[in-house]
Structure formats: structure tokens, C-alpha cells
Amino acid sequence: MNSCFTFGGSALRVEIVRTLLAVSLVVGLGWTASVSRTERPSVVFAQQTMASAADSEALATAFADKLIAKMTLEEKIGQMSQVALNAPLDEPLDEMVRKGRVGSFLFITDATEMDRLQHEAVEQSRLHIPLLFGFDVIHGFRTIYPVPLAMASSWDPAVVEHAQAMAAKEARATGIQWTFGPMVDIARDPRWGRVMEGAGEDPFLGSRMAAAQVKGFQGERLGTPDHIMACVKHFAGYGAASGGRDYEESNISDEQLWNVYLPPFHAAVEAGAGSLMSAYMDLNGVPATGNRFLLHEVLRDDWGFKGMVVSDWDSVSSLVTHGFAADDEDAAARAVNAGVDMEMTSHDFRDKLPEAVKSGLVKEATIDAAVEAILVAKYKLGLFKNLYVDPSKTAAQMVTAEQRAAARETATKTAVLLRNEGGLLPLGDKDRKIAVVGMLADSKADIMGSWSLAGHPADSVTVVEGMRKRFGAERISYTKGVEIEREQPSIFDPQFTSPKPVMKSDAEREVEFKHAIALVKQSDVAVLVLGELQSMSGERASRSSLTLPGKQEALLEAAVATGKPVVLVLLGGRPLNISWASEHVGAILEAWYPGTEGGDAIADLLSGDANPGGKLPLAWPRSVGQIPINYARNLTQIPEALNERYWDATSAPLYPFGYGLSYSTFAMTNLKMSAPTVRAGAAMQVSVDVVNTSDRDGDAVVEMYTHQRAGSASRPVRELKGFERVSLKAHETRTVTLALDTRELGFWSPQTHKWGMEPGMFDVWVGDDETAKEHATFEMVAR
């Protein structure tokens, strides 16, 4: 076994080292071959001594191509195969590794087992190619951070980048090198379960959050120590699933596709994302995993993407289910010809591509291109140089004090204060007795949220625990009041489950309900923690309604009927129907699924130790009947009556896009433009004075919206084109200047069928949500 660590043990390895040395001479790099048996990460191929240009595309491609020339067709297709280790295997694990019949594993978090498999791949397979370990690091690994929709509510890309960098640090310490995130699908239907994984409804905000997450996961470049490769998903249009029903088809006009759904993916590519994932569903009648228009014409030809593309779970074999491919061989051929480089979990590539190549359905050059993308990714990640982690050191790097502090701060910055009548919040010393009510208030699993598969509920701080620590156990009384349960099981129940109801009879449930109301009556203030179980949000967790599950609404109304002040804390991954609460409950805090430190963060917010500053990343509907209710609508007939489109109810959202309160109050005045005109392709400055008019320090988010008055196509009434979150001391005034890049004013025109910046008059508004009042105009002129 150890002979593979010497030049004499492998002629191929000598050839690869020579290749690296030769390439280094061409590009002016210095390489040092290593033969030491004690330097395990660097002994297999070579060790690079120049870091500045180590990841150049030319060097990585030359390395990959030299290796591909040595590979058999079976070994090439092995690199294109990803195997899930949470399901039964159809061949022995170690055998597939030694034979080079697998390029990547997913759903494994055991550092010791990953280390063993990596050694086996490098030391016992013919070509010594390292494995790529992937896992869904969506909003944390062992330490769980707020869900991505919550992160977008921070309106602070730096907060999001840091959170994902911390998540990457834990994941990399176990041996994971690849995450299947960020999800950047625009979602305008909160019934869709996966709305919690994205950044909401707006392409500008979504693009900023996409870039921040890519940078957080990957660092300055692919291969940055303590970071992992991002995989941007789901390309493309998955968030427009018909009726909000997960996996259903998406029918999107060209105008909406280019102007709304594709921009966050483009921003992620521009940020350097190393990989993308094709989507499950049909896009305008063509499955995304077999869609050459998306995977080649847009992604590679138009955007110049050079990374790797992986299918979603079983989505290659599902091309047959779609009625798109005739059989598994046809599915494999269509997927790889469309631009899928690696197949996730199903085995059509492994089992059917060899015959497809022999029959001419697939060219071997196409296989080579796919393998090149995979090997280049592994090379850039440093897997041919720094292969291993030390499993004995992994545990000490999980849920550290640094991680907990970062998770707690992130959770405080992502919460959105929706209502605070009479300054009910923050709670003070006058509120001596506090009743905390709700099943979710003491659920360690549910405060984490969906996609917390590597998290340990025991690590979590619940709302009850956080409140007791902050206010003192003697001031806090708790009971659940009601229990809730998902009607259908979740696909993730075997891996991560919520507590099950324990009350078996109606009599038990009635006694508990009355007990909860009695506690409210005995308190000075009641904090009701209501919402959804973590399993009620996420993949395959779409809903037909947005009501509070179970009898939570009845519990809330009964608590308010006592006359005691009531604070509603919402836990969940989507807007819920709180129309009644918005008129009758004193204070409402949307905490989303805040993660491991959620209980402490919520206690910080309710006590005033932290000041809410989050803003909604999507408009909040009053009812399901209003969906979709995104703010960026086009002006049509009777523009003065935009909120009177229904005769039986207002058509205005309950809370607008960008909305969120604070314990501080702010005013924005004195809007100024740097010039009355700007040339297309140039930038201008938009400034406004922001005043903290209160006695409390706090954060304000300055939001800038524009509208193009005329052009080759109608443009939305308002579009977000800039924002900045700023911290202001009590009574502080600050001039905030936002850059307005005219390229952001360009759009894909359904008339010209191309993207462009069209000269004309523009409106600009600045304020604290999409109803901003400060207004000015400018003209964009031709270059």
C-alpha cells in the first residue's frame, strides 16, 4: 500500500509530476515534487509553492486533460457518478471506490469514514483520483444559522457572507468539500415549501444574496482554506412551480425568465461559483436537466461558465418520468449532451453511457468535457494537494463559542418586527411575570428549521431556555397550549424529525388549552411562540393554505381575549396568514427559523438587548387569494387604484416588500442626485439624509427604487436598485450615498429579444420599504 507514496511505485504518478513541472515552466510557476511518506496531503502528485496563480484555468485544465488521457471510459464515467450513502448500495462501497466507479459521495458526515474512503481512493484506485464529498450545508453544518430567507431579511450581504463562511468552516473540518447551496430561485408564491431556502421575490436583492453566499462558502477563490465549493441551484425557474406545488412545471415568459429568474444565477456565476445544479422540473415544457438552452446556450455560451454541473437527485432518470426521454439510455444521453457533468444518486450515467458512446448517441469528447469540469473543480479545491482532514480534531471545531456567537448575532439581525403597538416591546422590569406559550417555544429541533441535517437538536437553545436565562427562571412560566403535526410525513423524517404530539385525546387537549389561558391570565405579559414545525417548510413541504397549523389561531385569539398584553413570535419559513393578529395583537416578531442560538437571540430581541432591524424580502399576503402579490408589477389600467383590484377585499399586501420596524425611529430626507442626466453604462450617486429620531441606537435600511417611464416594453412600477443597512446612534444624522449603476437599469426586451439600456426618463425613490416617498427624477442618455 505504501509503495504508492514513492515515485518508484507508480509510473503514472511520475508522468503526472513531470506534466506539472512542464506546465509550470510554461506559465512561470514553481513546483516541488514530494516523495515524503509523512506529508500525506502532498505526496500523491506534487506540491505547489506558488499560491498567487495556483488556480489558473490553464494550469487546472492542462492537469485535468493529461489525467483524462490516461483514463478508460469506465473510469471517466465513474468520475461523473455521485453516490448517496443514506440509501442502499447496488455494489460494495469499497469495491466501487477501488475501481474508480464513483467520483463523489453525498450524505456522509462521519469524518473518520470520509478519511478512510479518501485514503482508499487515493492509495488503492488505479489513477489515485481523490473523492469529492458533498452535503447540504444550507444554513449551517453542526451549528445551525437562520434559514436563507431569514438571512435575506438582514438586507446585509456582509452578515450573510460571514454566516456561510462559518458554516463552511465546520463542514470543511469534517472532510466535506462541496455544498449544495445557495438556492437562488426567485419565489413569489409562499405556498411553495422551498421559499425558505431562497432570498424571496426580488432579483436585485436575490442577486446580492447569491453573490454573498458564494463568497461565504468559497472564500476569495475556490480552494481557500476552511471553505467549500458552492453549488448554485436550481437552474432554472424552479421557484415558479405551478400553484406553489413542489416539483410541478414552471411556465415562465422569456421576459420574466431573463429579467427576474436568471439574474441571481448570473450574479452567482460572476461571483465565481464552482458548480451549478440543474433543476427537477420542466421549464416551458423542457426538463431543466435535459435543457441544452439553459445548460449550454445561457450558462456556458452566454455567461462563460467554466465550472461543473450536477443534476438534482434522480433528475436524470426522471427524464423518462417526464415523458421526455424514451428510456434510461436516452435519459443519460440527453442529460450529458445538454450539459450535465455529474449525475446525482441515480445510475443512468454509470450503467448506460458506455453503450450510448458505442452507439454514437454521445461522443466521447462530450464525456471528456464533463470529466474535465469535474477534475478541474477537484484540482481548484486543492484535492490533489491537500486531501485529508484529521478526524481526531473535528469534534473540537464543532459548535464552538465563536460559532455560537456568530449564529446568535445573525439571528438577531435577521428577525423582522412587524408590529409594536404602544411600544409593547421591548419587555421591561414592569413585566414581572411572563407566560411563554406554544409547542414551538420549547422545541430544540423546530427552532433549527428544515435542512438542518447535520445539526444536533441538543445543541439548540429554545425560546423558553433563552427567556429563562435572560429574565430569570422565576419570571417565566411555560406550557405548550396546543400541539401541531404535519398531516403527511416528511421525506426527511428518517434523518431529522420534530417532536411528536403526546396528547392522545380531546379531553387532554382541552385541559392543556385551558391551562395555557390560565397562565396568560396570571401573567403580566404573554409571549406566544407560534408557526410551523421545521418539517412543514422546505422540500416537498408545499401548502394549500397559509393559516397557522392546528388550533394555534384559536389559542392566540383566546390569549388576546384575556386582556393581557400579547407578543406573537413567529417561527417558520414563509409568510403566514396573520391578518387577525395584525389588528389585535400588540407586537409581532417574525423570527423565521433562527437556528441553534435562536432562543438566546429571541430573548435578546424581546428584552431590547438587541434592536430589530430586519426587512421583509417578499411582500406579505393577507390571504392565499392574493398570491402572487410581488411588488414589482406593471402599471396598466387605473393606476391610482392598484390596491382595489378585488371587490371583496383590498389587493394591497398586509406588509409591503422591504418592510420592517425597529425600536428606534428614522426619517429620510433631502434626496439628491449627483447629476440630472447620466450616460448609459455610467454610474451616478444618489444620497439621502438618514436621521435616527429616537433615543435608542438602531439599524436603518436605506432602499432605492426606480421606474423607467417609457421604452420598448412596459417596466415595473418600482424595482429595487440599491440598498444599504446602516447603524445610527440615538439622534444621529448621516448622509447615505448609494451608487446607481445604469447597467442595473438595463433589461431584456420582449420587443428586441435582447438585453439593453434604453435612454429615457426615470423616477427614483428612497425610503424604508417599497412604498418609499422621497422622490426625484433623472434622464439616462445614449452613450
Tab-separated table of N, CA and C in Angstrom, residues 675-775:
chain	number	residue	atom	x	y	z
A	675	ALA	N	-26.302	64.155	-10.531
A	675	ALA	CA	-26.473	64.883	-11.787
A	675	ALA	C	-27.880	64.617	-12.308
A	676	PRO	N	-28.423	65.549	-13.112
A	676	PRO	CA	-29.774	65.313	-13.654
A	676	PRO	C	-29.795	64.335	-14.814
A	677	THR	N	-28.624	64.103	-15.423
A	677	THR	CA	-28.539	63.141	-16.525
A	677	THR	C	-27.346	62.232	-16.308
A	678	VAL	N	-27.409	61.063	-16.920
A	678	VAL	CA	-26.325	60.099	-16.824
A	678	VAL	C	-26.270	59.329	-18.133
A	679	ARG	N	-25.071	59.023	-18.586
A	679	ARG	CA	-24.919	58.268	-19.826
A	679	ARG	C	-25.096	56.776	-19.562
A	680	ALA	N	-25.713	56.106	-20.494
A	680	ALA	CA	-25.876	54.666	-20.383
A	680	ALA	C	-24.518	53.993	-20.235
A	681	GLY	N	-24.388	53.136	-19.262
A	681	GLY	CA	-23.131	52.461	-18.979
A	681	GLY	C	-22.338	53.102	-17.863
A	682	ALA	N	-22.723	54.328	-17.472
A	682	ALA	CA	-22.035	55.022	-16.393
A	682	ALA	C	-22.824	54.848	-15.098
A	683	ALA	N	-22.329	55.457	-14.037
A	683	ALA	CA	-22.986	55.385	-12.737
A	683	ALA	C	-23.204	56.781	-12.197
A	684	MET	N	-24.162	56.903	-11.317
A	684	MET	CA	-24.408	58.170	-10.640
A	684	MET	C	-24.607	57.900	-9.157
A	685	GLN	N	-24.616	58.962	-8.381
A	685	GLN	CA	-24.744	58.834	-6.940
A	685	GLN	C	-26.099	59.369	-6.496
A	686	VAL	N	-26.725	58.643	-5.601
A	686	VAL	CA	-27.994	59.052	-5.014
A	686	VAL	C	-27.786	59.113	-3.511
A	687	SER	N	-28.028	60.275	-2.917
A	687	SER	CA	-27.779	60.431	-1.481
A	687	SER	C	-29.043	60.867	-0.762
A	688	VAL	N	-29.114	60.511	0.503
A	688	VAL	CA	-30.251	60.891	1.339
A	688	VAL	C	-29.760	61.019	2.775
A	689	ASP	N	-30.339	61.948	3.510
A	689	ASP	CA	-30.016	62.106	4.921
A	689	ASP	C	-30.898	61.174	5.746
A	690	VAL	N	-30.265	60.367	6.576
A	690	VAL	CA	-30.987	59.439	7.445
A	690	VAL	C	-30.818	59.917	8.881
A	691	VAL	N	-31.934	60.116	9.548
A	691	VAL	CA	-31.921	60.644	10.917
A	691	VAL	C	-32.528	59.610	11.858
A	692	ASN	N	-31.795	59.274	12.912
A	692	ASN	CA	-32.360	58.475	13.992
A	692	ASN	C	-33.082	59.439	14.916
A	693	THR	N	-34.393	59.417	14.865
A	693	THR	CA	-35.201	60.381	15.613
A	693	THR	C	-35.549	59.900	17.012
A	694	SER	N	-34.910	58.828	17.462
A	694	SER	CA	-35.255	58.233	18.755
A	694	SER	C	-34.096	58.318	19.736
A	695	ASP	N	-34.361	57.838	20.945
A	695	ASP	CA	-33.344	57.814	21.998
A	695	ASP	C	-32.585	56.489	22.043
A	696	ARG	N	-32.775	55.644	21.032
A	696	ARG	CA	-32.174	54.310	21.043
A	696	ARG	C	-31.347	54.102	19.785
A	697	ASP	N	-30.140	53.561	19.942
A	697	ASP	CA	-29.323	53.196	18.785
A	697	ASP	C	-30.059	52.125	17.977
A	698	GLY	N	-29.886	52.166	16.654
A	698	GLY	CA	-30.560	51.160	15.846
A	698	GLY	C	-30.060	51.142	14.420
A	699	ASP	N	-30.552	50.164	13.662
A	699	ASP	CA	-30.181	49.988	12.257
A	699	ASP	C	-31.332	50.408	11.361
A	700	ALA	N	-30.984	51.163	10.318
A	700	ALA	CA	-31.940	51.507	9.272
A	700	ALA	C	-31.457	50.905	7.967
A	701	VAL	N	-32.392	50.528	7.113
A	701	VAL	CA	-32.047	50.055	5.772
A	701	VAL	C	-32.541	51.088	4.774
A	702	VAL	N	-31.623	51.664	4.044
A	702	VAL	CA	-31.958	52.641	3.017
A	702	VAL	C	-32.203	51.876	1.719
A	703	GLU	N	-33.402	51.985	1.172
A	703	GLU	CA	-33.788	51.235	-0.016
A	703	GLU	C	-34.059	52.194	-1.172
A	704	MET	N	-33.519	51.883	-2.335
A	704	MET	CA	-33.664	52.747	-3.513
A	704	MET	C	-34.390	51.985	-4.622
A	705	TYR	N	-35.437	52.614	-5.160
A	705	TYR	CA	-36.258	52.024	-6.214
A	705	TYR	C	-36.299	52.958	-7.419
A	706	THR	N	-36.417	52.356	-8.599
A	706	THR	CA	-36.511	53.162	-9.820
A	706	THR	C	-37.682	52.686	-10.674
A	707	HIS	N	-38.041	53.543	-11.625
A	707	HIS	CA	-39.054	53.204	-12.629
A	707	HIS	C	-38.710	53.905	-13.931
A	708	GLN	N	-38.667	53.143	-15.022
A	708	GLN	CA	-38.444	53.724	-16.346
A	708	GLN	C	-39.794	54.073	-16.947
A	709	ARG	N	-39.944	55.323	-17.345
A	709	ARG	CA	-41.259	55.825	-17.739
A	709	ARG	C	-41.713	55.354	-19.110
A	710	ALA	N	-40.774	55.103	-20.016
A	710	ALA	CA	-41.164	54.672	-21.362
A	710	ALA	C	-39.999	53.922	-21.994
A	711	GLY	N	-40.315	53.020	-22.908
A	711	GLY	CA	-39.276	52.257	-23.581
A	711	GLY	C	-39.884	51.250	-24.528
A	712	SER	N	-39.091	50.268	-24.932
A	712	SER	CA	-39.580	49.269	-25.877
A	712	SER	C	-40.543	48.293	-25.227
A	713	ALA	N	-40.621	48.299	-23.889
A	713	ALA	CA	-41.546	47.433	-23.160
A	713	ALA	C	-41.952	48.131	-21.871
A	714	SER	N	-43.115	47.769	-21.350
A	714	SER	CA	-43.559	48.293	-20.062
A	714	SER	C	-42.622	47.799	-18.969
A	715	ARG	N	-42.328	48.673	-18.037
A	715	ARG	CA	-41.439	48.294	-16.940
A	715	ARG	C	-42.200	48.351	-15.622
A	716	PRO	N	-41.786	47.556	-14.633
A	716	PRO	CA	-42.497	47.527	-13.349
A	716	PRO	C	-42.611	48.901	-12.708
A	717	VAL	N	-43.660	49.066	-11.930
A	717	VAL	CA	-43.930	50.351	-11.284
A	717	VAL	C	-42.763	50.776	-10.399
A	718	ARG	N	-42.129	49.814	-9.752
A	718	ARG	CA	-40.912	50.081	-8.986
A	718	ARG	C	-40.027	48.843	-9.000
A	719	GLU	N	-38.717	49.073	-9.019
A	719	GLU	CA	-37.744	47.990	-8.930
A	719	GLU	C	-36.624	48.406	-7.992
A	720	LEU	N	-36.277	47.517	-7.073
A	720	LEU	CA	-35.148	47.759	-6.175
A	720	LEU	C	-33.855	47.813	-6.978
A	721	LYS	N	-33.069	48.876	-6.765
A	721	LYS	CA	-31.800	49.023	-7.480
A	721	LYS	C	-30.634	49.397	-6.565
A	722	GLY	N	-30.867	49.421	-5.275
A	722	GLY	CA	-29.780	49.695	-4.344
A	722	GLY	C	-30.297	49.666	-2.920
A	723	PHE	N	-29.417	49.323	-1.978
A	723	PHE	CA	-29.795	49.355	-0.564
A	723	PHE	C	-28.533	49.335	0.292
A	724	GLU	N	-28.665	49.786	1.505
A	724	GLU	CA	-27.565	49.723	2.472
A	724	GLU	C	-28.133	49.732	3.872
A	725	ARG	N	-27.659	48.812	4.691
A	725	ARG	CA	-28.040	48.788	6.100
A	725	ARG	C	-27.007	49.576	6.893
A	726	VAL	N	-27.470	50.531	7.679
A	726	VAL	CA	-26.566	51.405	8.430
A	726	VAL	C	-26.979	51.425	9.893
A	727	SER	N	-25.989	51.533	10.777
A	727	SER	CA	-26.225	51.644	12.213
A	727	SER	C	-26.064	53.093	12.636
A	728	LEU	N	-27.069	53.613	13.314
A	728	LEU	CA	-27.041	55.010	13.744
A	728	LEU	C	-27.235	55.105	15.249
A	729	LYS	N	-26.444	55.953	15.875
A	729	LYS	CA	-26.622	56.239	17.288
A	729	LYS	C	-27.908	57.036	17.484
A	730	ALA	N	-28.368	57.080	18.690
A	730	ALA	CA	-29.559	57.869	19.001
A	730	ALA	C	-29.361	59.306	18.532
A	731	HIS	N	-30.338	59.821	17.786
A	731	HIS	CA	-30.366	61.205	17.278
A	731	HIS	C	-29.245	61.520	16.289
A	732	GLU	N	-28.583	60.521	15.798
A	732	GLU	CA	-27.536	60.739	14.802
A	732	GLU	C	-28.142	60.986	13.424
A	733	THR	N	-27.503	61.876	12.659
A	733	THR	CA	-27.858	62.104	11.255
A	733	THR	C	-26.663	61.718	10.393
A	734	ARG	N	-26.955	60.979	9.321
A	734	ARG	CA	-25.883	60.561	8.436
A	734	ARG	C	-26.367	60.639	6.991
A	735	THR	N	-25.505	61.127	6.132
A	735	THR	CA	-25.807	61.116	4.700
A	735	THR	C	-25.351	59.786	4.117
A	736	VAL	N	-26.291	59.061	3.557
A	736	VAL	CA	-26.012	57.752	2.963
A	736	VAL	C	-26.050	57.913	1.450
A	737	THR	N	-25.002	57.481	0.791
A	737	THR	CA	-24.893	57.600	-0.663
A	737	THR	C	-24.903	56.213	-1.289
A	738	LEU	N	-25.819	56.029	-2.210
A	738	LEU	CA	-25.935	54.764	-2.934
A	738	LEU	C	-25.490	54.972	-4.373
A	739	ALA	N	-24.739	54.029	-4.888
A	739	ALA	CA	-24.332	54.092	-6.291
A	739	ALA	C	-25.445	53.507	-7.149
A	740	LEU	N	-25.823	54.221	-8.178
A	740	LEU	CA	-26.815	53.737	-9.133
A	740	LEU	C	-26.107	53.475	-10.456
A	741	ASP	N	-25.820	52.216	-10.707
A	741	ASP	CA	-25.141	51.791	-11.932
A	741	ASP	C	-26.203	51.636	-13.016
A	742	THR	N	-26.064	52.376	-14.108
A	742	THR	CA	-27.097	52.330	-15.146
A	742	THR	C	-27.213	50.950	-15.795
A	743	ARG	N	-26.179	50.130	-15.640
A	743	ARG	CA	-26.310	48.770	-16.169
A	743	ARG	C	-27.409	48.006	-15.442
A	744	GLU	N	-27.670	48.398	-14.187
A	744	GLU	CA	-28.755	47.776	-13.439
A	744	GLU	C	-30.122	48.200	-13.974
A	745	LEU	N	-30.143	49.251	-14.787
A	745	LEU	CA	-31.401	49.717	-15.371
A	745	LEU	C	-31.705	49.038	-16.698
A	746	GLY	N	-30.740	48.283	-17.205
A	746	GLY	CA	-30.966	47.555	-18.440
A	746	GLY	C	-31.937	46.406	-18.231
A	747	PHE	N	-32.509	45.921	-19.305
A	747	PHE	CA	-33.439	44.801	-19.210
A	747	PHE	C	-33.514	44.074	-20.540
A	748	TRP	N	-34.010	42.843	-20.493
A	748	TRP	CA	-34.242	42.056	-21.694
A	748	TRP	C	-35.605	42.439	-22.240
A	749	SER	N	-35.627	42.932	-23.458
A	749	SER	CA	-36.873	43.439	-24.032
A	749	SER	C	-37.571	42.364	-24.852
A	750	PRO	N	-38.852	42.128	-24.592
A	750	PRO	CA	-39.604	41.172	-25.414
A	750	PRO	C	-39.854	41.684	-26.831
A	751	GLN	N	-39.536	42.953	-27.092
A	751	GLN	CA	-39.661	43.511	-28.438
A	751	GLN	C	-38.397	43.256	-29.261
A	752	THR	N	-37.254	43.552	-28.653
A	752	THR	CA	-35.986	43.419	-29.378
A	752	THR	C	-35.347	42.045	-29.187
A	753	HIS	N	-35.825	41.307	-28.175
A	753	HIS	CA	-35.282	39.980	-27.836
A	753	HIS	C	-33.797	40.062	-27.478
A	754	LYS	N	-33.411	41.125	-26.820
A	754	LYS	CA	-32.042	41.249	-26.334
A	754	LYS	C	-32.006	42.197	-25.150
A	755	TRP	N	-30.876	42.132	-24.415
A	755	TRP	CA	-30.700	42.992	-23.254
A	755	TRP	C	-30.128	44.329	-23.702
A	756	GLY	N	-30.583	45.406	-23.072
A	756	GLY	CA	-30.033	46.712	-23.385
A	756	GLY	C	-30.447	47.769	-22.372
A	757	MET	N	-29.754	48.886	-22.414
A	757	MET	CA	-30.110	50.053	-21.608
A	757	MET	C	-30.780	51.054	-22.543
A	758	GLU	N	-31.995	51.410	-22.230
A	758	GLU	CA	-32.760	52.279	-23.115
A	758	GLU	C	-32.832	53.689	-22.547
A	759	PRO	N	-32.372	54.695	-23.300
A	759	PRO	CA	-32.415	56.075	-22.821
A	759	PRO	C	-33.841	56.509	-22.513
A	760	GLY	N	-33.965	57.436	-21.565
A	760	GLY	CA	-35.281	57.948	-21.219
A	760	GLY	C	-35.306	58.514	-19.813
A	761	MET	N	-36.493	58.912	-19.390
A	761	MET	CA	-36.688	59.481	-18.056
A	761	MET	C	-36.954	58.375	-17.042
A	762	PHE	N	-36.385	58.570	-15.861
A	762	PHE	CA	-36.540	57.610	-14.775
A	762	PHE	C	-36.986	58.328	-13.508
A	763	ASP	N	-37.820	57.644	-12.729
A	763	ASP	CA	-38.126	58.059	-11.366
A	763	ASP	C	-37.218	57.296	-10.420
A	764	VAL	N	-36.895	57.911	-9.300
A	764	VAL	CA	-36.151	57.230	-8.250
A	764	VAL	C	-36.779	57.598	-6.916
A	765	TRP	N	-36.941	56.600	-6.078
A	765	TRP	CA	-37.465	56.797	-4.728
A	765	TRP	C	-36.491	56.199	-3.727
A	766	VAL	N	-36.409	56.815	-2.558
A	766	VAL	CA	-35.589	56.285	-1.474
A	766	VAL	C	-36.432	56.297	-0.200
A	767	GLY	N	-36.383	55.215	0.537
A	767	GLY	CA	-37.142	55.118	1.775
A	767	GLY	C	-36.841	53.818	2.486
A	768	ASP	N	-37.775	53.404	3.365
A	768	ASP	CA	-37.524	52.217	4.181
A	768	ASP	C	-38.375	51.016	3.796
A	769	ASP	N	-39.101	51.100	2.689
A	769	ASP	CA	-39.732	49.928	2.078
A	769	ASP	C	-40.152	50.319	0.675
A	770	GLU	N	-40.879	49.435	-0.024
A	770	GLU	CA	-41.167	49.711	-1.431
A	770	GLU	C	-42.176	50.838	-1.629
A	771	THR	N	-42.769	51.332	-0.553
A	771	THR	CA	-43.670	52.485	-0.658
A	771	THR	C	-42.923	53.794	-0.423
A	772	ALA	N	-41.619	53.794	-0.540
A	772	ALA	CA	-40.765	54.958	-0.268
A	772	ALA	C	-41.342	56.234	-0.877
A	773	LYS	N	-41.230	57.333	-0.140
A	773	LYS	CA	-41.836	58.608	-0.556
A	773	LYS	C	-40.840	59.613	-1.131
A	774	GLU	N	-39.605	59.617	-0.663
A	774	GLU	CA	-38.628	60.590	-1.174
A	774	GLU	C	-38.396	60.323	-2.657
A	775	HIS	N	-38.595	61.349	-3.501
A	775	HIS	CA	-38.667	61.126	-4.946
A	775	HIS	C	-37.824	62.141	-5.706
